[in-house]
Short mmCIF file of C-alpha atoms in Angstrom, two decimals:
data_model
loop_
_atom_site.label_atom_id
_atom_site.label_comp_id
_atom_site.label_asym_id
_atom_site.label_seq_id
_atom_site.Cartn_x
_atom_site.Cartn_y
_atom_site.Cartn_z
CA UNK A 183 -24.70 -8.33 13.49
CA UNK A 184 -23.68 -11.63 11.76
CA UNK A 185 -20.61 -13.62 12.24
CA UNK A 186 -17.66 -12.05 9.91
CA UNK A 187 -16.14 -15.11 8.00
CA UNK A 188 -12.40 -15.51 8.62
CA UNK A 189 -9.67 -16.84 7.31
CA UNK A 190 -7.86 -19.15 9.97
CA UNK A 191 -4.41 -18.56 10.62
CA UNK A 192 -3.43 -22.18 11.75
CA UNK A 193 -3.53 -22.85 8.14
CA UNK A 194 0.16 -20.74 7.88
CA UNK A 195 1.25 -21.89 11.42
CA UNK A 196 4.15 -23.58 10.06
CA UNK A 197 5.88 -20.40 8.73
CA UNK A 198 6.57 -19.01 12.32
CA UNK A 199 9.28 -21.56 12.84
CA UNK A 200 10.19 -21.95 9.06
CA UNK A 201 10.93 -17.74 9.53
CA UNK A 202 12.07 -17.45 12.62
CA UNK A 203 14.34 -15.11 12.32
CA UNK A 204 14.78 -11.83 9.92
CA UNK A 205 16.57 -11.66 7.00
CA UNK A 206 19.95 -10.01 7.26
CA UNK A 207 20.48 -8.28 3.40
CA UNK A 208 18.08 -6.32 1.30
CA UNK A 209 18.50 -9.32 -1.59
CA UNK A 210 17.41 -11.65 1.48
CA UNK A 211 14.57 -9.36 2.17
CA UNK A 212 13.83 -9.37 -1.35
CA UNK A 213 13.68 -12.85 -1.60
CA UNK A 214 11.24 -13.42 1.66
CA UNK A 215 8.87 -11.45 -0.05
CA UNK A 216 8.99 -13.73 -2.88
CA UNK A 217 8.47 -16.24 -0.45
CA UNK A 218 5.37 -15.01 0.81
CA UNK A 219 4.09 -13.86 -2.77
CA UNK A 220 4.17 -17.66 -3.90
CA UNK A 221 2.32 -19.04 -0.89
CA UNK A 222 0.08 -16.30 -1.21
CA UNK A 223 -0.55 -17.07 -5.19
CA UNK A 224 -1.27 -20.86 -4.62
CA UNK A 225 -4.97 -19.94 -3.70
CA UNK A 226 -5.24 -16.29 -4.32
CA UNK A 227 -8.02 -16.83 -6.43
CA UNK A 228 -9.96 -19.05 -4.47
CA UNK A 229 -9.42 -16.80 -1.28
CA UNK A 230 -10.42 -13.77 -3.59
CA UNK A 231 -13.68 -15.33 -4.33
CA UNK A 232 -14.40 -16.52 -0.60
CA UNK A 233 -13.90 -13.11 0.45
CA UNK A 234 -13.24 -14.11 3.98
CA UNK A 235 -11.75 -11.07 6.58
CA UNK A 236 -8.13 -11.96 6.30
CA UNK A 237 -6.54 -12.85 9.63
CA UNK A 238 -4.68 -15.35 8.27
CA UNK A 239 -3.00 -13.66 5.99
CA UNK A 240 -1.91 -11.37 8.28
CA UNK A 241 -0.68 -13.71 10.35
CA UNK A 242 1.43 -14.61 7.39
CA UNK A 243 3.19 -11.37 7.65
CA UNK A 244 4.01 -11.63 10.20
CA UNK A 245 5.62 -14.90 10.73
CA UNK A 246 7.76 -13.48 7.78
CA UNK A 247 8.80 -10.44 9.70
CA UNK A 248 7.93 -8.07 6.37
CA UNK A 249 5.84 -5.92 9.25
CA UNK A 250 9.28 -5.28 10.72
CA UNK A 251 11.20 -4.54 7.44
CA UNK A 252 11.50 -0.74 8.14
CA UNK A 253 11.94 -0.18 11.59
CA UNK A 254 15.27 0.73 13.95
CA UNK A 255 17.29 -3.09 14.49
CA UNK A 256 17.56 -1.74 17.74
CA UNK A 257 13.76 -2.48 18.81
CA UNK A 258 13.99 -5.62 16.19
CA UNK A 259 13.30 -4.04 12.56
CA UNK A 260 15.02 -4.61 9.26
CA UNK A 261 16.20 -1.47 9.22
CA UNK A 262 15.93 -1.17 5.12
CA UNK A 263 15.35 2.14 3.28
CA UNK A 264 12.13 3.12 1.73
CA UNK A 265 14.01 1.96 -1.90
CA UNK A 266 13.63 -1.87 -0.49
CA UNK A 267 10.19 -1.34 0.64
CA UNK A 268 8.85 -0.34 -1.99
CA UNK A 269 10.53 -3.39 -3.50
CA UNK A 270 9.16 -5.60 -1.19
CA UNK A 271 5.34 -4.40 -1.92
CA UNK A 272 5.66 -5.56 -5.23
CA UNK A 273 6.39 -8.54 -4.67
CA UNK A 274 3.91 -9.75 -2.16
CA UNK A 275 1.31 -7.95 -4.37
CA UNK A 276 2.35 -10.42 -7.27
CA UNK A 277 1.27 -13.23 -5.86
CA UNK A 278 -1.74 -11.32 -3.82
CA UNK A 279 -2.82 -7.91 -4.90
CA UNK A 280 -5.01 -7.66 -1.08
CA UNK A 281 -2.51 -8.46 0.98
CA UNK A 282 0.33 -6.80 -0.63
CA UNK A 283 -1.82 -3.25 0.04
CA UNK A 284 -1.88 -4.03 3.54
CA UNK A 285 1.33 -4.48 3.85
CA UNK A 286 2.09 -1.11 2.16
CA UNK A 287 -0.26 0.82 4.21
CA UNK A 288 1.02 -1.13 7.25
CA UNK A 289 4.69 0.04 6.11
CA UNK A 290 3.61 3.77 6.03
CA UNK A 291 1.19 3.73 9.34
CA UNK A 292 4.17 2.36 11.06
CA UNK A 293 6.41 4.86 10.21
CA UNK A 294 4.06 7.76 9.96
CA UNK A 295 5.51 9.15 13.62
CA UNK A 296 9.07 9.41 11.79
CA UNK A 297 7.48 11.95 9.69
CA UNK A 298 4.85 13.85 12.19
CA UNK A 299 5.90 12.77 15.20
CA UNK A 300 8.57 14.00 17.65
CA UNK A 301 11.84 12.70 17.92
CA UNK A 302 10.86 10.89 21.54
CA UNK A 303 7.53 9.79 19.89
CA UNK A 304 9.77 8.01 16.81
CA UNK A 305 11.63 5.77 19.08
CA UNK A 306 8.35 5.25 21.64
CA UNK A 307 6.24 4.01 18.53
CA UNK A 308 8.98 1.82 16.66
CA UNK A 309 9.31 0.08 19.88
CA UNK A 310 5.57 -0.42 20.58
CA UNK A 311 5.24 -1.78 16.83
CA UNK A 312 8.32 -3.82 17.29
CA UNK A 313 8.83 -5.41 19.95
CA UNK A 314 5.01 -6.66 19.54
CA UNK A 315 5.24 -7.19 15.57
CA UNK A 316 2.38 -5.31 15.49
CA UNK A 317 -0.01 -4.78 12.32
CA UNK A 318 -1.11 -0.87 11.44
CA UNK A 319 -4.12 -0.23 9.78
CA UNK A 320 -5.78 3.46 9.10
CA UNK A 321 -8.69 5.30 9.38
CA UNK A 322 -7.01 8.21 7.23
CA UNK A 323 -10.06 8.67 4.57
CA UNK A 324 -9.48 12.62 3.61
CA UNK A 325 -12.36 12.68 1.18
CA UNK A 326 -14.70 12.23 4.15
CA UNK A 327 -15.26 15.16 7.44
CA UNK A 328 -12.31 15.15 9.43
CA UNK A 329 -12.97 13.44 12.67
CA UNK A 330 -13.66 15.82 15.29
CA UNK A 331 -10.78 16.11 18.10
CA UNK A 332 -11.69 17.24 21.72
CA UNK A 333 -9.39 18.34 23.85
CA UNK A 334 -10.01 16.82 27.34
CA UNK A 335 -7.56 17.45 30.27
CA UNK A 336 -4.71 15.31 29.79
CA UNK A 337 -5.78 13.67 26.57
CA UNK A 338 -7.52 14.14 23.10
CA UNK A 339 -10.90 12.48 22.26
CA UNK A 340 -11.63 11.51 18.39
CA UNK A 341 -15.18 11.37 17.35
CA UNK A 342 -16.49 10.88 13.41
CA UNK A 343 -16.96 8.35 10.83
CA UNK A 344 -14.92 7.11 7.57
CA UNK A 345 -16.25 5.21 4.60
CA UNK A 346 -13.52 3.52 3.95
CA UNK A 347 -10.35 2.59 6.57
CA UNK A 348 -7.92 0.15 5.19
CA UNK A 349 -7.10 -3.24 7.04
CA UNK A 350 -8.37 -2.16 10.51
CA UNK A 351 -10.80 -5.12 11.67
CA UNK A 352 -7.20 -7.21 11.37
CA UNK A 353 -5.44 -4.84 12.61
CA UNK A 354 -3.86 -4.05 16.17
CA UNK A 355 -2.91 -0.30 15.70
CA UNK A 356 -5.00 2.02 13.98
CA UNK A 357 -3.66 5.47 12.67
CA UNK A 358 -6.61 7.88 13.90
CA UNK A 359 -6.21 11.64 12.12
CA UNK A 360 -8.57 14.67 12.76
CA UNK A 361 -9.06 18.45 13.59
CA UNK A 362 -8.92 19.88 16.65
CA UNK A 363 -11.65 22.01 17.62
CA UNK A 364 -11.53 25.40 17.34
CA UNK A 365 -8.53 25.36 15.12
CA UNK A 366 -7.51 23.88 11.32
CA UNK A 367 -4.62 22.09 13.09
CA UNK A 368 -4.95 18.60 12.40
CA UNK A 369 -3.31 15.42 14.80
CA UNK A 370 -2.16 11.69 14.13
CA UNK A 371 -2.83 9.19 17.02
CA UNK A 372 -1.81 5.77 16.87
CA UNK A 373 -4.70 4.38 19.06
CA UNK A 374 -5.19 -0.14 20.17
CA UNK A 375 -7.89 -0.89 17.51
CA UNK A 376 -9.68 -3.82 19.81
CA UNK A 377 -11.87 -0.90 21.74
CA UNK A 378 -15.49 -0.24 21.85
CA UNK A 379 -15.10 2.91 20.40
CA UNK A 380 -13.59 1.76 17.43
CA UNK A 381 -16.55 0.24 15.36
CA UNK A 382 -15.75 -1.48 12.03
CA UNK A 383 -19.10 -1.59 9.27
CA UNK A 384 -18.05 -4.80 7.70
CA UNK A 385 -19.31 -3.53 4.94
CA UNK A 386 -16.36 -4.01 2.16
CA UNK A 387 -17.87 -5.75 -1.16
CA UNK A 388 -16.31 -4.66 -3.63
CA UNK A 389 -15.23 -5.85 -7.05
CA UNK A 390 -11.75 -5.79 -6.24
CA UNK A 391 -8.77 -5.74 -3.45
CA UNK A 392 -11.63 -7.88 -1.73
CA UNK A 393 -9.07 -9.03 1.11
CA UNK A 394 -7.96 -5.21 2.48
CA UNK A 395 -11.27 -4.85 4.89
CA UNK A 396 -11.20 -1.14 3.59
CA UNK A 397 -15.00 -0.78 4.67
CA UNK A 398 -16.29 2.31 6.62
CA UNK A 399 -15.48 2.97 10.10
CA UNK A 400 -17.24 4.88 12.81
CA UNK A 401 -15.26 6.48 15.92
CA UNK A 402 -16.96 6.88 18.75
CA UNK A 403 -15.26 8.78 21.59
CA UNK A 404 -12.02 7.30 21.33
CA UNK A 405 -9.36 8.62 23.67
CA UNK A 406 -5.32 9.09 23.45
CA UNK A 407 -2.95 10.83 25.74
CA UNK A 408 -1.88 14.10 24.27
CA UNK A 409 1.53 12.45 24.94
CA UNK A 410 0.35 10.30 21.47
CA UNK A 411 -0.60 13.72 19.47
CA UNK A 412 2.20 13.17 16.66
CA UNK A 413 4.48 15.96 16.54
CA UNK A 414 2.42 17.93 19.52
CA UNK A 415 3.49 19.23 23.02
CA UNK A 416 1.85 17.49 25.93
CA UNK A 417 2.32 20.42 27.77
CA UNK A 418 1.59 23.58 25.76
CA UNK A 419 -0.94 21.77 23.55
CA UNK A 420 1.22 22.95 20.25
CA UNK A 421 3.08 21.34 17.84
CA UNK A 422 7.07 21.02 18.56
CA UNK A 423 9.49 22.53 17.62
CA UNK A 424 11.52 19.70 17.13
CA UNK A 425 9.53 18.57 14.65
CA UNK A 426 8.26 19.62 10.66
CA UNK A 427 4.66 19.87 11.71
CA UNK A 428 5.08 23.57 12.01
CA UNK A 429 6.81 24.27 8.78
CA UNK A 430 5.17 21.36 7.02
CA UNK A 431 7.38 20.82 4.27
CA UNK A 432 8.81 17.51 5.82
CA UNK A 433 5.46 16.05 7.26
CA UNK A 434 3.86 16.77 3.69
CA UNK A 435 6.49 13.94 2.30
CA UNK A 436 3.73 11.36 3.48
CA UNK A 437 1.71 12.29 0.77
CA UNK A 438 3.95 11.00 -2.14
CA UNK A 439 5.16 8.55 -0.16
CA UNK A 440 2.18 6.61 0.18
CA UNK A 441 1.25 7.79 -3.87
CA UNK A 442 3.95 5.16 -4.52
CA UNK A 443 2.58 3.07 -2.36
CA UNK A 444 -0.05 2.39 -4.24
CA UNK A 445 1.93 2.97 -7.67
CA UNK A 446 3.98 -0.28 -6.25
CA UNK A 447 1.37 -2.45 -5.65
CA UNK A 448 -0.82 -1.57 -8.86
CA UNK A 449 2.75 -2.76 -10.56
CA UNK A 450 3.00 -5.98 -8.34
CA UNK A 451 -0.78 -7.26 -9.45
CA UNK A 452 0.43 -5.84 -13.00
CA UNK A 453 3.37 -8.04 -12.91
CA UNK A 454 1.56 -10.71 -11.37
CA UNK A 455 -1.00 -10.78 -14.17
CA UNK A 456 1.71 -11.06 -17.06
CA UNK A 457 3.16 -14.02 -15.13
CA UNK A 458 -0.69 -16.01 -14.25
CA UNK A 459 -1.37 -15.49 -18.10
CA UNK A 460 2.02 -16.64 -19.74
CA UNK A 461 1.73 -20.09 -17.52
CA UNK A 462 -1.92 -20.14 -18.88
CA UNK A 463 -1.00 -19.40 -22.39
CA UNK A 464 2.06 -22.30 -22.40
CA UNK A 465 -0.52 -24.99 -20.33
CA UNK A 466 -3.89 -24.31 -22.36
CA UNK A 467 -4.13 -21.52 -25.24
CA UNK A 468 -4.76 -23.02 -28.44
CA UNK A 469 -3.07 -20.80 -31.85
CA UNK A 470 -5.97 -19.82 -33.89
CA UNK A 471 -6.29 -21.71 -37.04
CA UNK A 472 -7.09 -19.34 -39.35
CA UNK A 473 -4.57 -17.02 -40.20
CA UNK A 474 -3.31 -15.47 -43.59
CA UNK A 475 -0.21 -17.86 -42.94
CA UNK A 476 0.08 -20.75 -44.99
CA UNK A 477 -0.10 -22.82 -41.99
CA UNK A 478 -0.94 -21.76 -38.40
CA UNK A 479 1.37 -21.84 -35.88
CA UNK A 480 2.00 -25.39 -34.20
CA UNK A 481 1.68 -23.86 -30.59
CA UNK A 482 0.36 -20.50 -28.22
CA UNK A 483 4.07 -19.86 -28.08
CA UNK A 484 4.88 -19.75 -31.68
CA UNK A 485 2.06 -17.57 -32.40
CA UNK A 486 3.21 -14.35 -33.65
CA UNK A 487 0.27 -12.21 -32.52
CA UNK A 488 0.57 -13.58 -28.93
CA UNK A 489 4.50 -13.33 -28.90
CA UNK A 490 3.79 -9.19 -30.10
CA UNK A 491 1.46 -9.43 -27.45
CA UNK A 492 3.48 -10.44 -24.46
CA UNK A 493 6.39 -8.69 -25.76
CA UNK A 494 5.18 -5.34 -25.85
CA UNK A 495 3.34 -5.98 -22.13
CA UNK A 496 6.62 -7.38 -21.04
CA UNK A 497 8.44 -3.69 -22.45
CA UNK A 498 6.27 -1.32 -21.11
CA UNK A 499 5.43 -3.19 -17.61
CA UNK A 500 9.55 -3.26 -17.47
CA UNK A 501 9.77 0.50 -18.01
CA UNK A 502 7.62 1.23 -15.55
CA UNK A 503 9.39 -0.80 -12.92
CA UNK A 504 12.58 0.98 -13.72
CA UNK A 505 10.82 4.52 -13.08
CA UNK A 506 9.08 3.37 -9.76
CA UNK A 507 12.16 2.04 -8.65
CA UNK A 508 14.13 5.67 -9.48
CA UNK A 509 10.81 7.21 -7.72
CA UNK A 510 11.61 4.75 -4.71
CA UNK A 511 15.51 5.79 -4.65
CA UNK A 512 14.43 9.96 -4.75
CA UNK A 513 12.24 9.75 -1.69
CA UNK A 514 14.87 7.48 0.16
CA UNK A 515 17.86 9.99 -0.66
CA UNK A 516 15.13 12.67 1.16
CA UNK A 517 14.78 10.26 4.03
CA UNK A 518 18.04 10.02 4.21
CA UNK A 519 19.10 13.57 3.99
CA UNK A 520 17.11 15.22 6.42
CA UNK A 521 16.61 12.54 9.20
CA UNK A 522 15.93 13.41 12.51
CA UNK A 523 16.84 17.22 13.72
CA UNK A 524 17.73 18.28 9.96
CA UNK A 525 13.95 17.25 9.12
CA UNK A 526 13.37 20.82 8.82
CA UNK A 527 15.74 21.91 6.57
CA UNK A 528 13.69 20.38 3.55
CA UNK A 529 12.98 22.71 0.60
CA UNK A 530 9.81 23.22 -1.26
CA UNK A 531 11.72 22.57 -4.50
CA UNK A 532 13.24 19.08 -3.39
CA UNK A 533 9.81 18.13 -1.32
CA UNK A 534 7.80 19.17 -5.42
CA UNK A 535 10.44 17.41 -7.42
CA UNK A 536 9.75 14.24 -5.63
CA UNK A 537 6.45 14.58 -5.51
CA UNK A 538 6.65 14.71 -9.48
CA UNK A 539 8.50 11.52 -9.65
CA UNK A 540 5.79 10.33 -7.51
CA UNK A 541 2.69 11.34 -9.61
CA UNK A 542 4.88 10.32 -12.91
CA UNK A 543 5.26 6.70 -11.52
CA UNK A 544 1.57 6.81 -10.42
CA UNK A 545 0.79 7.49 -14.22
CA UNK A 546 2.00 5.48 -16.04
CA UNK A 547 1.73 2.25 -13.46
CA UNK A 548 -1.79 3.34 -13.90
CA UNK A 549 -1.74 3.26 -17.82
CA UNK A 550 0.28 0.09 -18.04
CA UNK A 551 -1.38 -1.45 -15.01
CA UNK A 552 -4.95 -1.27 -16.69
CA UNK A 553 -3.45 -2.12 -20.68
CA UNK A 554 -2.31 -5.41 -19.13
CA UNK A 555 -4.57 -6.95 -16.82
CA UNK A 556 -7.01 -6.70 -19.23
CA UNK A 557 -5.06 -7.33 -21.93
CA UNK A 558 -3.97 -10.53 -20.74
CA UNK A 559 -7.43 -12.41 -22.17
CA UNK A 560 -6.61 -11.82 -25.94
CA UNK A 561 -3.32 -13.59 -25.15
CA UNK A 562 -5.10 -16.52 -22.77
CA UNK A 563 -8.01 -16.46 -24.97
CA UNK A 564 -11.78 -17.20 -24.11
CA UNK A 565 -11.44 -19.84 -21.40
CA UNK A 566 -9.36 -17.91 -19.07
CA UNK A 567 -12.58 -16.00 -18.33
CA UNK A 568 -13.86 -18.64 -16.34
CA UNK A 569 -14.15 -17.88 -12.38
CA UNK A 570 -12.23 -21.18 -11.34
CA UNK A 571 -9.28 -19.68 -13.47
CA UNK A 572 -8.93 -16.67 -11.47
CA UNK A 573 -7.81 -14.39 -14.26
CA UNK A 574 -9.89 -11.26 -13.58
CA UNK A 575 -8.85 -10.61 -10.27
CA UNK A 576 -5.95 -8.56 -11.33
CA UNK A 577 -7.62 -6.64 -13.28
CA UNK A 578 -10.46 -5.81 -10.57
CA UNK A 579 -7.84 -5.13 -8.27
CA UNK A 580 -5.70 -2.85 -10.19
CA UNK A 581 -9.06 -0.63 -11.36
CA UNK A 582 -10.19 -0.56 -8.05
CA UNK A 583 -7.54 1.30 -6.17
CA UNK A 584 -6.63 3.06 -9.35
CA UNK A 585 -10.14 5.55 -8.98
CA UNK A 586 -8.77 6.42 -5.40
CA UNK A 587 -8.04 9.74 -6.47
CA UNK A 588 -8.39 10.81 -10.45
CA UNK A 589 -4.94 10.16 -12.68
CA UNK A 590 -5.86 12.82 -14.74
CA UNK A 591 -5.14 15.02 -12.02
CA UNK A 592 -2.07 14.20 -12.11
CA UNK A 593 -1.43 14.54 -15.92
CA UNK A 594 -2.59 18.16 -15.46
CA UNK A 595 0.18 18.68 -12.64
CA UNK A 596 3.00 17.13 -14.49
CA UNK A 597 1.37 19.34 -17.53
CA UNK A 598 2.19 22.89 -15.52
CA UNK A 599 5.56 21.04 -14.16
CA UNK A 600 6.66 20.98 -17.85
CA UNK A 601 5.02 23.84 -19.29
CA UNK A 602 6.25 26.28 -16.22
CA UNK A 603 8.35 24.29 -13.84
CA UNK A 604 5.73 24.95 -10.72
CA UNK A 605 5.54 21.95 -8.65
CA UNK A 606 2.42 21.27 -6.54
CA UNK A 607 1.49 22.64 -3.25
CA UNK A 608 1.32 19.89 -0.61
CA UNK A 609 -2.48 18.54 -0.27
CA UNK A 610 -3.50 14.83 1.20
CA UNK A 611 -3.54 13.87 -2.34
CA UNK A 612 -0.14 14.55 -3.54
#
């Protein structure tokens, strides 16, 4: 196989001393991300084009510590909530749509044990992740076959293939999930990624989110200590009881939790489009000259039709925030609530009503995130087309990840939430 091009993470080198230590506030985290969203933006367009396996860019995050922004202080995290996270996705994707998916997949993969996992596996994986300010990428691609899981003595052996995996030839941690034979039961294993078994395609070319490496995967007897099996016994090879895997209503909140994921970062490129195309429109859009007007306007900026334009982009991509943001605080009060031992105690009404926050945020940062990335050219006009602009990416990126699973879907499940108040059952889709 061919040399993968890389990105070379000397180029960033001077951020591990300029960050050298966490922030200490959620407005400080807030404001590191904006940090790393306007490095990131100085050549997003040129890296998008290059299309080079980013290793510097994780290397970015993690001289910034944004890896570490949800995990225990104890083992070295930022101990924020879920609210901030979500927060901090945004951001980074403004300035990079790529890299600010990583970092929300990395977010969830490195807390997916306080969900599944036992109480003893939660502190064990926070400090592995920690302590090593690891990155977590996933082969977690439920429209595929399950990867096959044989039991083997003392430990579990994963065997299968994925089309897609997101960020895993960068990553050091990859989130492995599968069935074990002879049953429907189905296991998370946080396994090193740098193993022969673990053999990446390369094969990510797509129009957009060209940075995330979310090509196809194949697993080839890869092994884990049933002491890894999230949420499972070691000993009696069954899930624990300390845990929600049995009753499922808790370990099914990583489904809309990672839906707003991707509703954040679809809002961060959004965001990030609106703010590319206004500097455009001040620096180069001419006002058309012919208008019914008497005479046309003097500047871009004085143009009615392009001040309508951005103000009604501005309104909408503003509402939409404010909804994520009340999706964001729902899940965290959840999180909050029902935290270790109590994890069980979760209803099926609170665990639906969140996810219908989830899928409402998810539709209409869909709607809005598609209106304005490619509404952005009638306000830039036909220049901004050009490749050395840059101006397409966000729309490429934002209509790629938004076919990951079908928003109308989701229309017809907040249709029977309001027409008779059932709330879905939990699937690996919402």
């Amino acid at each position: 196989m061919a040399a993968v091009a890389e990105t070379d993470p000397a180029v960033y080198a001077s951020y591990e001393s300029k960050w050298s230590t966490l922030p200490d506030s959620s407005e400080a985290w807030l404001a590191r991300a904006r940090e790393v969203s306007e490095v990131l933006a100085q050549d997003a367009a040129k890296r998008d084009q290059e299309n080079k396996s980013p290793h510097a860019e994780i290397a970015l995050l993690k001289h910034s510590g944004l890896l570490k922004l949800l995990g225990p202080k104890k083992y070295g995290g930022g101990e924020q909530p879920w609210s901030i996270g979500y927060q901090v996705i945004r951001e980074v994707a403004r300035g990079d749509g790529s890299i600010g998916m990583l970092l929300g997949y990395h977010l969830l993969w490195s807390t997916t044990a306080d969900v599944v996992g036992t109480l003893e596996q939660i502190e064990r994986t926070h400090e592995l992740i920690l302590t090593n300010n690891y990155f977590v990428g996933g082969a977690v691609n439920p429209r595929d076959s399950d990867l096959k899981i044989t039991p083997d003595g003392d430990h579990i052996i994963f065997n299968g293939a994925k089309h897609f995996n997101t960020g895993g030839v960068v990553s050091d941690l990859t989130v492995l999930e599968g069935v074990l034979e002879g049953t429907d039961a189905h296991i998370f294993a946080i396994v090193p990624t740098r193993q022969p078994g673990i053999q990446f395609a390369h094969n990510w070319h797509n129009i957009g989110l060209r940075l995330t490496e979310s090509g196809g995967v194949k697993i080839e007897n890869v092994r884990a200590p049933w002491t890894d099996a999230l949420g499972w016994n070691a000993t009696t090879k069954k899930p624990e009881e300390d845990t929600a895997v049995a009753p499922g209503l808790f370990a099914a909140l990583l489904l809309p939790t990672i839906q707003l994921v991707f509703s954040n970062f679809y809002l961060g490129i959004t965001q990030g489009s609106l703010s590319f195309a206004a500097k455009y429109t001040k620096a180069h859009t001419r006002p058309w000259p012919f208008t019914p007007s008497t005479l046309p306007a003097s500047s871009a900026t004085t143009e009615f039709y392009i001040l309508e334009r951005y103000g009604n982009f501005f309104a909408h991509l503003r509402a939409a925030e404010a909804l994520a943001d009340r999706a964001g605080s729902h899940l965290t009060a959840l999180y909050s609530k029902y935290s270790g031992p109590s994890r069980s105690s979760l209803t099926a009404a609170e665990r639906g009503e969140a996810a219908e926050w989830v899928a409402s945020v998810k539709v209409v940062a869909t709607d809005v995130g598609l209106r304005v990335t490619s509404g952005v050219f009638e306000v830039t006009g036909s220049r901004a087309t050009s490749l050395s602009v840059g101006l397409d990416r966000f729309w490429r990126d934002v209509r790629t990840h938004t076919l990951h699973d079908p928003v109308a879907y989701k229309n017809a499940e907040l249709g029977r939430f309001v027409l008779t108040g059932e709330t879905p059952e939990a699937t690996w889709y919402t």
